[in-house]
Coordinates of C-alpha atoms and ligand atoms in Angstrom, one line a residue:
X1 CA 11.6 30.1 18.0
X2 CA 11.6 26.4 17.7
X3 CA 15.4 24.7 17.7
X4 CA 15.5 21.5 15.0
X5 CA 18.9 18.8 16.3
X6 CA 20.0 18.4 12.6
X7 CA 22.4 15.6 11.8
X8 CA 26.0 16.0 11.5
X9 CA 26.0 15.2 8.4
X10 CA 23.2 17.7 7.5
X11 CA 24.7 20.2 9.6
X12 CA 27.9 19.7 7.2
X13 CA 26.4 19.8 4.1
X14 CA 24.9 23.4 4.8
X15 CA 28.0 24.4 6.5
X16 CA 29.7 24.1 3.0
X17 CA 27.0 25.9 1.2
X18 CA 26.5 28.9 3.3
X19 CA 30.6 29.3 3.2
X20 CA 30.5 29.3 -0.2
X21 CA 28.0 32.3 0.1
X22 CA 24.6 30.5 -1.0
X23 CA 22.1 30.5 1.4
X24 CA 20.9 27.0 2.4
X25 CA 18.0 25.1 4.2
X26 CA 16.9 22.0 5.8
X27 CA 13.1 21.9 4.3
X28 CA 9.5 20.1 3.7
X29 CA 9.0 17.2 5.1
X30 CA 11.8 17.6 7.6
X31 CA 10.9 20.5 9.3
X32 CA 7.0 19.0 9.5
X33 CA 8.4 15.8 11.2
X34 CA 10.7 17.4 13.7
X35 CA 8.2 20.2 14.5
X36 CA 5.8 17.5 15.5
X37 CA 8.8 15.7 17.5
X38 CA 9.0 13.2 15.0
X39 CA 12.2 11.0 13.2
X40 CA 12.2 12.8 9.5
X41 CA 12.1 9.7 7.3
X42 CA 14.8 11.9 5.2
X43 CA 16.6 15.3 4.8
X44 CA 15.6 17.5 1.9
X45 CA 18.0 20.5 1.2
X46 CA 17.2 23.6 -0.4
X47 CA 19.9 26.7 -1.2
X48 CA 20.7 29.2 -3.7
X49 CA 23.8 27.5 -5.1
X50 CA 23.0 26.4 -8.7
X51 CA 23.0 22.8 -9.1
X52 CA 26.5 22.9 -11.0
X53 CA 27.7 24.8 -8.0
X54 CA 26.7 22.3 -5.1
X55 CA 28.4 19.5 -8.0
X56 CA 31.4 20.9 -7.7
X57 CA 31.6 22.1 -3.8
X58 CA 30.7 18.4 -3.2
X59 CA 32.8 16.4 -5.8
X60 CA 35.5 15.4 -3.7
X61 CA 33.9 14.1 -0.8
X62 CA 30.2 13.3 -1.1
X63 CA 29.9 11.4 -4.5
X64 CA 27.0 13.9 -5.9
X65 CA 25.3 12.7 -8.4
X66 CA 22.7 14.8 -10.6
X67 CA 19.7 12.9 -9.8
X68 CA 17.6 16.0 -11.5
X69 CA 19.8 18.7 -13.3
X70 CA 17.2 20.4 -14.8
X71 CA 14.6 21.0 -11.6
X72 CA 17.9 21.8 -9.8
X73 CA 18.1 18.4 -7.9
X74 CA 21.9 16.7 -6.7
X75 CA 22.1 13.9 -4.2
X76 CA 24.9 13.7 -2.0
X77 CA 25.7 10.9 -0.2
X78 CA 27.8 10.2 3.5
X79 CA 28.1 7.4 4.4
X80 CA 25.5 5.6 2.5
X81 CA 22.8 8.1 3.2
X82 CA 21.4 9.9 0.2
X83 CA 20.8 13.8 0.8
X84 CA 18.7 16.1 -1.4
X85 CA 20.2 19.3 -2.3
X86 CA 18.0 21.6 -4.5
X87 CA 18.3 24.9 -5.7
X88 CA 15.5 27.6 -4.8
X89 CA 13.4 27.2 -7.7
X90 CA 9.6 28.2 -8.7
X91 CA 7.7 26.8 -11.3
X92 CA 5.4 27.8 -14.4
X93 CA 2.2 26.6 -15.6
X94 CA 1.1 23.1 -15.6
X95 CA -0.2 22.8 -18.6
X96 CA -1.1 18.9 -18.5
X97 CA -1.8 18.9 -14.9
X98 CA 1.3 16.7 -14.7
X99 CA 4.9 18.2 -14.3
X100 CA 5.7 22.3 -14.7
X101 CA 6.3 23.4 -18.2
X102 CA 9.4 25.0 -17.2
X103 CA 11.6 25.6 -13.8
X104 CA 13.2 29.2 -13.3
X105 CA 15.9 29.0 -10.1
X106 CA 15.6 32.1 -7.7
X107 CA 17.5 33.3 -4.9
X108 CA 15.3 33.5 -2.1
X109 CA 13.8 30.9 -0.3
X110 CA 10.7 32.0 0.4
X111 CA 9.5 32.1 -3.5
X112 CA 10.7 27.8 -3.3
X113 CA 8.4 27.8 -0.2
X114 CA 5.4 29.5 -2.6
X115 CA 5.8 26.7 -4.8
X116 CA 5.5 23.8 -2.5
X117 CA 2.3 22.1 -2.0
X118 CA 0.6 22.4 1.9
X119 CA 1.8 25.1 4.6
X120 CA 3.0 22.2 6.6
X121 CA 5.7 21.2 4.0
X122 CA 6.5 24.6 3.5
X123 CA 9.1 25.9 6.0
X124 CA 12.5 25.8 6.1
X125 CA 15.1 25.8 8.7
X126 CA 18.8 26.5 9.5
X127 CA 20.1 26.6 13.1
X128 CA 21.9 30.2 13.0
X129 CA 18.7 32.1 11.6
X130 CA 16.1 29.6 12.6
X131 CA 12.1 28.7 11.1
X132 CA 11.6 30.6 7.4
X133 CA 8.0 29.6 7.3
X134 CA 6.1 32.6 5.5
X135 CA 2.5 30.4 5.3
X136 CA 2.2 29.9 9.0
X137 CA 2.9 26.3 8.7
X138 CA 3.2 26.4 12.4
X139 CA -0.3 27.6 13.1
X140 CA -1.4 24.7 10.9
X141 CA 0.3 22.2 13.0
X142 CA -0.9 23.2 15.8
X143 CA -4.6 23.4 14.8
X144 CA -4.0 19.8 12.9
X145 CA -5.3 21.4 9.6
X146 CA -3.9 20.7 5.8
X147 CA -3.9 23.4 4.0
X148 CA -3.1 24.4 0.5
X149 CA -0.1 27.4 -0.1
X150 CA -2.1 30.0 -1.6
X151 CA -5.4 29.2 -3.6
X152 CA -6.4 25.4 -3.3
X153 CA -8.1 25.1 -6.7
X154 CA -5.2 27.1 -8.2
X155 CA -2.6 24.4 -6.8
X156 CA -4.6 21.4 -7.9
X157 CA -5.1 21.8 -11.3
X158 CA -1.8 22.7 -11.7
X159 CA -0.5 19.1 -10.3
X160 CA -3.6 17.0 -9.7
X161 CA -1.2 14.3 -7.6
X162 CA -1.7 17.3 -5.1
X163 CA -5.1 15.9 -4.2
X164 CA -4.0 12.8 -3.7
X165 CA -1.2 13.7 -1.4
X166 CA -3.7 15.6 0.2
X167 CA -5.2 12.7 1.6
X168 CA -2.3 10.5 1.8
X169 CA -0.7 13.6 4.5
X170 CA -4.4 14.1 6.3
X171 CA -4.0 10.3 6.9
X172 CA -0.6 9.9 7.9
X173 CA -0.1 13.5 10.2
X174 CA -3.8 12.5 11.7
X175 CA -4.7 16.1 10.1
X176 CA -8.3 17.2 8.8
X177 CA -8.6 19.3 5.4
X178 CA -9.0 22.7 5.9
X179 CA -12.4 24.1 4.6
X180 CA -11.1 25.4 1.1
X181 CA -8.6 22.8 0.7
X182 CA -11.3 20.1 1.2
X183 CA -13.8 21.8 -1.2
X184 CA -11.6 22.5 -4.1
X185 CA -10.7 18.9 -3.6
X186 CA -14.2 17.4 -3.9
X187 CA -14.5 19.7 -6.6
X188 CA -11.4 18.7 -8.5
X189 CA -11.1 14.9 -7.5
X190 CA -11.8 14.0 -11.5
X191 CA -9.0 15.5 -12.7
X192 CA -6.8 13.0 -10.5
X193 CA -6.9 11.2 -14.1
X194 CA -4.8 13.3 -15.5
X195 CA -1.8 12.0 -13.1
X196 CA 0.2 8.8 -14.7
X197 CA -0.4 6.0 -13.3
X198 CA 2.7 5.5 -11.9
X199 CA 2.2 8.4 -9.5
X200 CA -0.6 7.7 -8.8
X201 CA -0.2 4.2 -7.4
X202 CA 2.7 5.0 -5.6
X203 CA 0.6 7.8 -3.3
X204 CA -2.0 5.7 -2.8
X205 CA -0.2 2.8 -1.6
X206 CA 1.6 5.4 1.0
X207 CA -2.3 6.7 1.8
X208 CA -3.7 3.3 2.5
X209 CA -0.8 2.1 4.3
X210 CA -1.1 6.1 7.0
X211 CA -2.6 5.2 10.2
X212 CA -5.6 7.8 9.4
X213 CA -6.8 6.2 6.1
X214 CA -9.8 4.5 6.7
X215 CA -10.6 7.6 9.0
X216 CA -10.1 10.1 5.9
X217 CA -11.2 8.3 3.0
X218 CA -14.4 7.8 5.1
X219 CA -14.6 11.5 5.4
X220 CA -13.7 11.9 1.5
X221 CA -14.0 9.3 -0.6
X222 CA -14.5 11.2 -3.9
X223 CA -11.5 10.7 -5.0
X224 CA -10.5 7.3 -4.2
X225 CA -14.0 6.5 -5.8
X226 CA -12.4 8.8 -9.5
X227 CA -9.5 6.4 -9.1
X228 CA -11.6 3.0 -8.9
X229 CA -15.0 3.7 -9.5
X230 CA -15.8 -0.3 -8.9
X231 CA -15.9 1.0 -4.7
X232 CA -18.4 3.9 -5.3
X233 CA -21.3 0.9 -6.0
X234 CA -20.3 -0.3 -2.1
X235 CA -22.2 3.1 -0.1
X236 CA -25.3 2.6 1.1
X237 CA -25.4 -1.1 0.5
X238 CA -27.2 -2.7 3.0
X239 CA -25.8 -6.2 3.1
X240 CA -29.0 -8.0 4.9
X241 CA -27.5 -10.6 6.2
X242 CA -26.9 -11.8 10.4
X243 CA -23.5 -11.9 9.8
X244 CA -23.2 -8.2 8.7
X245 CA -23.5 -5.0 10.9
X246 CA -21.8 -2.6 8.6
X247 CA -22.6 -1.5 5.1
X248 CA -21.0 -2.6 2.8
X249 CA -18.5 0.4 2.4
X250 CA -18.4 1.0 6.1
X251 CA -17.6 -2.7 6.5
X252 CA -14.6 -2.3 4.0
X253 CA -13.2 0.6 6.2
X254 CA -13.5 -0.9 8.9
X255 CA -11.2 -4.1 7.4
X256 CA -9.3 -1.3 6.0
X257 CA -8.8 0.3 9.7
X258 CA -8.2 -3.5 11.3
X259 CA -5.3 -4.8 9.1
X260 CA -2.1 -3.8 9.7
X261 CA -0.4 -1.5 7.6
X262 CA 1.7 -3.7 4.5
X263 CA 0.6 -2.6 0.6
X264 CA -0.5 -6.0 -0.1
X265 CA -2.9 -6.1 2.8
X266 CA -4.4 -2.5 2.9
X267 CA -5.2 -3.2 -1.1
X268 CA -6.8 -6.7 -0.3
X269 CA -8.5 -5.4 2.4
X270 CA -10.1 -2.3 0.1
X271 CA -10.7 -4.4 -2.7
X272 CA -11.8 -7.8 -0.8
X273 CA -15.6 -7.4 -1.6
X274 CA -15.1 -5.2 -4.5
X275 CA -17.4 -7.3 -6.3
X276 CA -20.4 -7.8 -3.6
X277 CA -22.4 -4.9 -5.3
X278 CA -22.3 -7.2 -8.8
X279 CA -23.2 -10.7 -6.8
X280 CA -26.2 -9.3 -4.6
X281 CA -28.8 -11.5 -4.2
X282 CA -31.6 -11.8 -1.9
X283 CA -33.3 -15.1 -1.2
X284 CA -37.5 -15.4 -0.4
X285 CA -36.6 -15.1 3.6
X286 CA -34.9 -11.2 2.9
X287 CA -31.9 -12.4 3.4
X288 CA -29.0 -11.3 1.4
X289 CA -26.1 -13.5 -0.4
X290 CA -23.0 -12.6 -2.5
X291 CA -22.4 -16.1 -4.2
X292 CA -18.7 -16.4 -6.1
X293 CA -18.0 -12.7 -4.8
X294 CA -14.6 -14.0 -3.8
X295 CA -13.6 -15.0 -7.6
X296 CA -15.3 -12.0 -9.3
X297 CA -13.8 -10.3 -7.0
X298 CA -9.7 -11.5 -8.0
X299 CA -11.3 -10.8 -11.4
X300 CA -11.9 -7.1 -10.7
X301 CA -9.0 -6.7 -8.5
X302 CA -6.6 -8.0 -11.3
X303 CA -8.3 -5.6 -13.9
X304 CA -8.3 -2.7 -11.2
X305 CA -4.2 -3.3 -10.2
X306 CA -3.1 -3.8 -14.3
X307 CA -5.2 0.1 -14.7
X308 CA -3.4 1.3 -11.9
X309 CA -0.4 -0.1 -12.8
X310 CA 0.4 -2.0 -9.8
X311 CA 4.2 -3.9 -9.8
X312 CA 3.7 -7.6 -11.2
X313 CA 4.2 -8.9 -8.1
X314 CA 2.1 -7.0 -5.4
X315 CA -1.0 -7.1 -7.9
X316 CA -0.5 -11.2 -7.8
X317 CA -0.8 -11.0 -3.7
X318 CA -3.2 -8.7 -3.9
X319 CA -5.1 -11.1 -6.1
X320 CA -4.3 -14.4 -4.2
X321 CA -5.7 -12.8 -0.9
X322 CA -8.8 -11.3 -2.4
X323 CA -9.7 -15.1 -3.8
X324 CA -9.0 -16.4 -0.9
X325 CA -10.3 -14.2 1.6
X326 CA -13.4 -16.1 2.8
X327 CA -12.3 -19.5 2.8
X328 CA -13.3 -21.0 5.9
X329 CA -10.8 -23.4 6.3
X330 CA -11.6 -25.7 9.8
X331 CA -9.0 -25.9 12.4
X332 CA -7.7 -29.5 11.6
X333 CA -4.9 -30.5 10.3
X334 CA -5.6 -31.8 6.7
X335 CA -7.7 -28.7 5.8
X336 CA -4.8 -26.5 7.1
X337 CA -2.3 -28.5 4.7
X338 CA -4.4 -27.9 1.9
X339 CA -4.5 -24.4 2.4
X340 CA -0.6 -24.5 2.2
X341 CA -0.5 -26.6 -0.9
X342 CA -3.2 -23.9 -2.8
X343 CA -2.6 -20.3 -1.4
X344 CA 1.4 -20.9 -0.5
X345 CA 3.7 -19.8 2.4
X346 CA 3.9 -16.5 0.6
X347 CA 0.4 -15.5 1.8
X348 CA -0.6 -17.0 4.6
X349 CA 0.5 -14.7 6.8
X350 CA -1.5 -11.6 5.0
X351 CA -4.0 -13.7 4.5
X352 CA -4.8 -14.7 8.5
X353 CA -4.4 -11.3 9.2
X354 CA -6.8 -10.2 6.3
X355 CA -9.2 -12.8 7.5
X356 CA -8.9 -11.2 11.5
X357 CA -9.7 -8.2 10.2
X358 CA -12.4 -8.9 8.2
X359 CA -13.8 -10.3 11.0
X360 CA -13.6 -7.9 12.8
X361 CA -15.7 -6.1 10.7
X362 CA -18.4 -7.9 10.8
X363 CA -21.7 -8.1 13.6
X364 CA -20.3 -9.2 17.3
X365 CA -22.3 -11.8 17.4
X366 CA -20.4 -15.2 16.4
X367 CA -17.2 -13.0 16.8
X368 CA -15.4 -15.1 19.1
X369 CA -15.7 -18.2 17.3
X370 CA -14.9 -16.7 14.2
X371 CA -11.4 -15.7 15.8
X372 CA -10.8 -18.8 17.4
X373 CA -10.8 -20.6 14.0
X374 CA -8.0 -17.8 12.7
X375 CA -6.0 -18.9 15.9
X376 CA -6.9 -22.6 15.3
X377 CA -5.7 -22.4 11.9
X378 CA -2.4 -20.2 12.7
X379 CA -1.4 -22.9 15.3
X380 CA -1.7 -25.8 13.4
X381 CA 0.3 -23.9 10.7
X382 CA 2.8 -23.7 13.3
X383 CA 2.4 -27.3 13.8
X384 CA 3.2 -27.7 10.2
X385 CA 6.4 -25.5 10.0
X386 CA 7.7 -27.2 12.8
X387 CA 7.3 -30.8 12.1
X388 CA 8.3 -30.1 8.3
X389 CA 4.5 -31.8 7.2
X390 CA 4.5 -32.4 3.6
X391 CA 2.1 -29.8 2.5
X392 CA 2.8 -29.9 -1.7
X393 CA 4.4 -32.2 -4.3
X394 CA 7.5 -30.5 -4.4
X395 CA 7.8 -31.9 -0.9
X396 CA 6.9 -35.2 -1.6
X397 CA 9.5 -37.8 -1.1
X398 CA 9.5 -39.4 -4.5
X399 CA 9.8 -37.4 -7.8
X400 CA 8.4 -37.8 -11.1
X401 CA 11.6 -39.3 -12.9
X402 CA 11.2 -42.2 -10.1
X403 CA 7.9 -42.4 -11.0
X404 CA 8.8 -42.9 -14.6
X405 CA 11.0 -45.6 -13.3
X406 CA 8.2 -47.8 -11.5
X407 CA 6.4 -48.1 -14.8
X408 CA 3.8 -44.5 -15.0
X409 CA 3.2 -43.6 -18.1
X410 CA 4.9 -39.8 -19.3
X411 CA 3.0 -36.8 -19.8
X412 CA -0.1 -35.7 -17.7
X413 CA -0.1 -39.0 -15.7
X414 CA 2.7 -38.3 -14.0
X415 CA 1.5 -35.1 -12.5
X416 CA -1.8 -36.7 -11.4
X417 CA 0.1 -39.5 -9.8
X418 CA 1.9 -37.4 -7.3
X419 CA -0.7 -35.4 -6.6
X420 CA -2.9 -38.2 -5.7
X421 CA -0.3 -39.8 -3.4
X422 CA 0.0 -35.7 -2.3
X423 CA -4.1 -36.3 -0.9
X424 CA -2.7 -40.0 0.8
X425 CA 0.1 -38.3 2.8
X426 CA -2.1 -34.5 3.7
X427 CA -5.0 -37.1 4.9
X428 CA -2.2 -38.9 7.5
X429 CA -3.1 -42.3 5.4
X430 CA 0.2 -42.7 3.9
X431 CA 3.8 -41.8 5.1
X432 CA 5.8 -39.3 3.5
X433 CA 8.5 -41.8 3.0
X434 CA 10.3 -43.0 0.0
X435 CA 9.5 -46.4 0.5
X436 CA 5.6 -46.0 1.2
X437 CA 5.4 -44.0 -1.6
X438 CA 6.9 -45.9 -4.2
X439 CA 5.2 -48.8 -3.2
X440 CA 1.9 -46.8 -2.6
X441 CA 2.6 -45.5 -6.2
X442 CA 3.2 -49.1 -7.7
X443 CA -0.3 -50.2 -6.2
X444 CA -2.3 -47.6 -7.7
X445 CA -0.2 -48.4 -11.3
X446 CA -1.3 -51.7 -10.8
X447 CA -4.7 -50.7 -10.7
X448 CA -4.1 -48.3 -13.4
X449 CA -4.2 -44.2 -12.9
X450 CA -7.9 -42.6 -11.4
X451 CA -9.4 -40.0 -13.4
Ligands
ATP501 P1 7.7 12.1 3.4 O1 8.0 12.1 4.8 O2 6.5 11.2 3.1 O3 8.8 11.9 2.4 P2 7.7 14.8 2.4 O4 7.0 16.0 2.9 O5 9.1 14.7 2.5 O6 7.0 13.6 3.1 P3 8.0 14.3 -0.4 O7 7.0 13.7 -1.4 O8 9.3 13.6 -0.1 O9 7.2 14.6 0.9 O10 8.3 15.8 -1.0 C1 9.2 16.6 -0.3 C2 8.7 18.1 -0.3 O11 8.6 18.5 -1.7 C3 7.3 18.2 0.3 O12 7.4 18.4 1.7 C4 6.8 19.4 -0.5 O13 7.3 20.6 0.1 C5 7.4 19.3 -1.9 N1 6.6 18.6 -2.8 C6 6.6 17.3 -3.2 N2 5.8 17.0 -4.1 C7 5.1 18.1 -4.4 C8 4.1 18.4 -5.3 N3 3.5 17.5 -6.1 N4 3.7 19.7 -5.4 C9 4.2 20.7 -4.6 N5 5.2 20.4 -3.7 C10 5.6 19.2 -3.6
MG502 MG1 10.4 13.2 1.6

């Protein structure tokens, strides 16, 4: 029988419970972790005290809250740390393919175990009477293998997020889908629409960000393709061009595989060429070209993020990396403090790292030199954080209002003042000082504003 070192506070909690006379669990994704000698991200609790009664056996000491009175959810917390404490429960139909029509609590634990989602997340442990685990869980871990409780096409039309976390758990555990699991989700992977977005986004994220997830969307993209059918145009494209070994969807795995694992940078990295397929072209030597792929491509990736409802702020990353994901800024200095003043601080660092693993996707030949640029640029951005170089306006030594004051005209003029003395100082020609710039700016005022 395996033994699982619970936390003192975890040991506490279920202390209480099973002196009060309700049976009580550490369970799901818990159990999996430590079985595998992992660190559980978090404790889950399950036990046979109704929710009112873990309210009450906690009030005075753990601050319980009732984060989901009617599926039988508290959270206690100790000392900062939120715990889970839900009461055995199983589920009815799911008649929208969203949430269960109704939850009935029960007292044993093995009919909450029925209603969980994979064998691996369905065991449950206490110290004195050891592993509950009636779906041989265990087995699974050992042969690396998700697997559905009970029938898989059953279990996915009732909650079609299921298929997704199918994959997001393959990727993360390093697992492969059991036969039936993996049919019933090829066969299912349309209803994933039925999820709301919300849910949906939030798996996916934790799916592209698992070690395993170029490895198993590779092996099953069906229902990443339901989700944003843009990708499906990518298989079997042959990009015919030097610079290319891959296809283009292999090519997007393998920039997938390469970057490391931040939601802003595993979505740029899938949707980086999303719109190759629509800016093919093949010129009279065979060779092919994806002209203005990198702006079609923010296009579609702004569209794709709204649908899936990506947070306001990732989706403008997201975009900002796509658009700028070829640029083949030189190693020199100027270019390099252009790329501050138009992509940001923000970015750059996703979008070196994009650009490395792009890369590294692409043919071996010219591979070195394409790195070295990466590295030329990073050090000179170095360069520029250290020294403090003026990279945009806001930097600038002199400020509109004093511009106002040497005689420029309001409005529009003003802007395009600063940010041609903005070029002067990037291109080393002018000093970043107040007094070269103020009499830089009264020159050009002489000779009346450019453009
Ligand atoms: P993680 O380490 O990512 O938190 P986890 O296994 O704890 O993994 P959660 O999403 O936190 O995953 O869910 C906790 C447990 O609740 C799961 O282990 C599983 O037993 C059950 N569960 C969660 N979502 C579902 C679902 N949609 N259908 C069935 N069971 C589910
Ligand atoms: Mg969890």
């Amino acid at each position: 029988m395996p033994t699982i070192v619970l936390p003192a506070a975890v040991r506490e909690i279920l202390d209480r419970l099973t002196a009060a006379g309700f049976a009580a669990y550490v369970v799901g994704g818990c159990v999996r972790d430590s079985l595998m000698g992992r660190l559980p991200g978090d404790w889950d609790i399950c036990t046979a005290a109704p929710p009112e009664t873990t309210l009450a056996l906690f009030a005075a000491t753990h601050r319980p809250l009732p984060t989901g009175l009617k599926h039988g959810t508290v959270t206690l917390f100790q000392a900062g740390t939120p715990y889970e404490v839900t009461t055995f429960r199983t589920e009815g139909a799911y008649s929208d393919g969203r949430r269960p029509d109704s939850v009935r609590f029960v007292s044993e634990v093995t009919e909450d175990l029925a209603r969980r989602d994979f064998t691996v997340n369905a065991m449950a442990y206490h110290p004195d009477s050891g592993l509950v685990d009636p779906f041989d869980g265990q087995g699974d871990l050992s042969r690396r293998l998700l697997r559905c409780v009970g029938h898989a096409e059953t279990r996915f039309l009732e909650d079609a997020l299921r298929l997704l976390r199918a994959l997001r758990f393959a990727a993360s555990l390093g697992f492969a889908l059991e036969s039936e699991t993996a049919k019933a989700l090829r066969a299912l992977a349309g209803s994933i629409t039925r999820v709301s977005p919300e849910r949906i986004f939030s798996e996916l994220t934790k799916l592209l960000c698992a070690d395993g997830a170029a490895a198993v969307l590779a092996r099953h993209p069906t229902l990443l393709f339901a989700l944003i059918p843009e990708l499906e145009r990518q298989v079997g494209l042959d990009q015919r061009n030097p610079h290319h070994c891959h296809r283009l969807w292999e090519h997007t795995l393998a920039v997938l595989a390469a970057t490391p694992a931040r939601p802003a940078l595993r979505l740029a990295a899938l949707l980086h060429d999303v719109a190759k397929p629509f800016c093919f072209t093949v010129d009279r030597h065979g060779v092919g070209h994806f002209y203005g792929h990198p702006e079609e491509g923010a296009e579609r990736t702004e569209e794709i993020l709204r649908r899936l409802r990506c947070p306001n702020q990732l989706r403008e990353q997201v975009t900002r990396l796509v658009l700028w994901h070829d640029e083949r800024t030189p190693a020199e200095l100027p270019a390099v403090r252009r790329l501050v003043r138009d992509v940001g601080w923000a970015t750059l660092p996703d979008l070196l790292a994009l650009q490395r693993a792009d890369t590294l996707g692409q043919s071996p030949q010219m591979l070195e030199q394409k790195l070295a640029r990466v590295d030329g640029v990073e050090a000179l951005l170095d360069q520029v954080r250290r020294e403090r170089l003026c990279c945009t306006v806001a930097e600038l030594a002199i400020d509109g209002g004093e511009l106002l004051a040497l005689g420029c005209p309001g409005g529009p003029a003003v802007g395009r003042l600063l940010s041609v003395l903005l070029d002067e100082v990037i291109e080393g020609r002018l000093d970043n000082s107040r007094a070269a710039l103020s009499a830089a700016a009264t020159e050009l005022l002489r000779r009346e504003l450019p453009g």
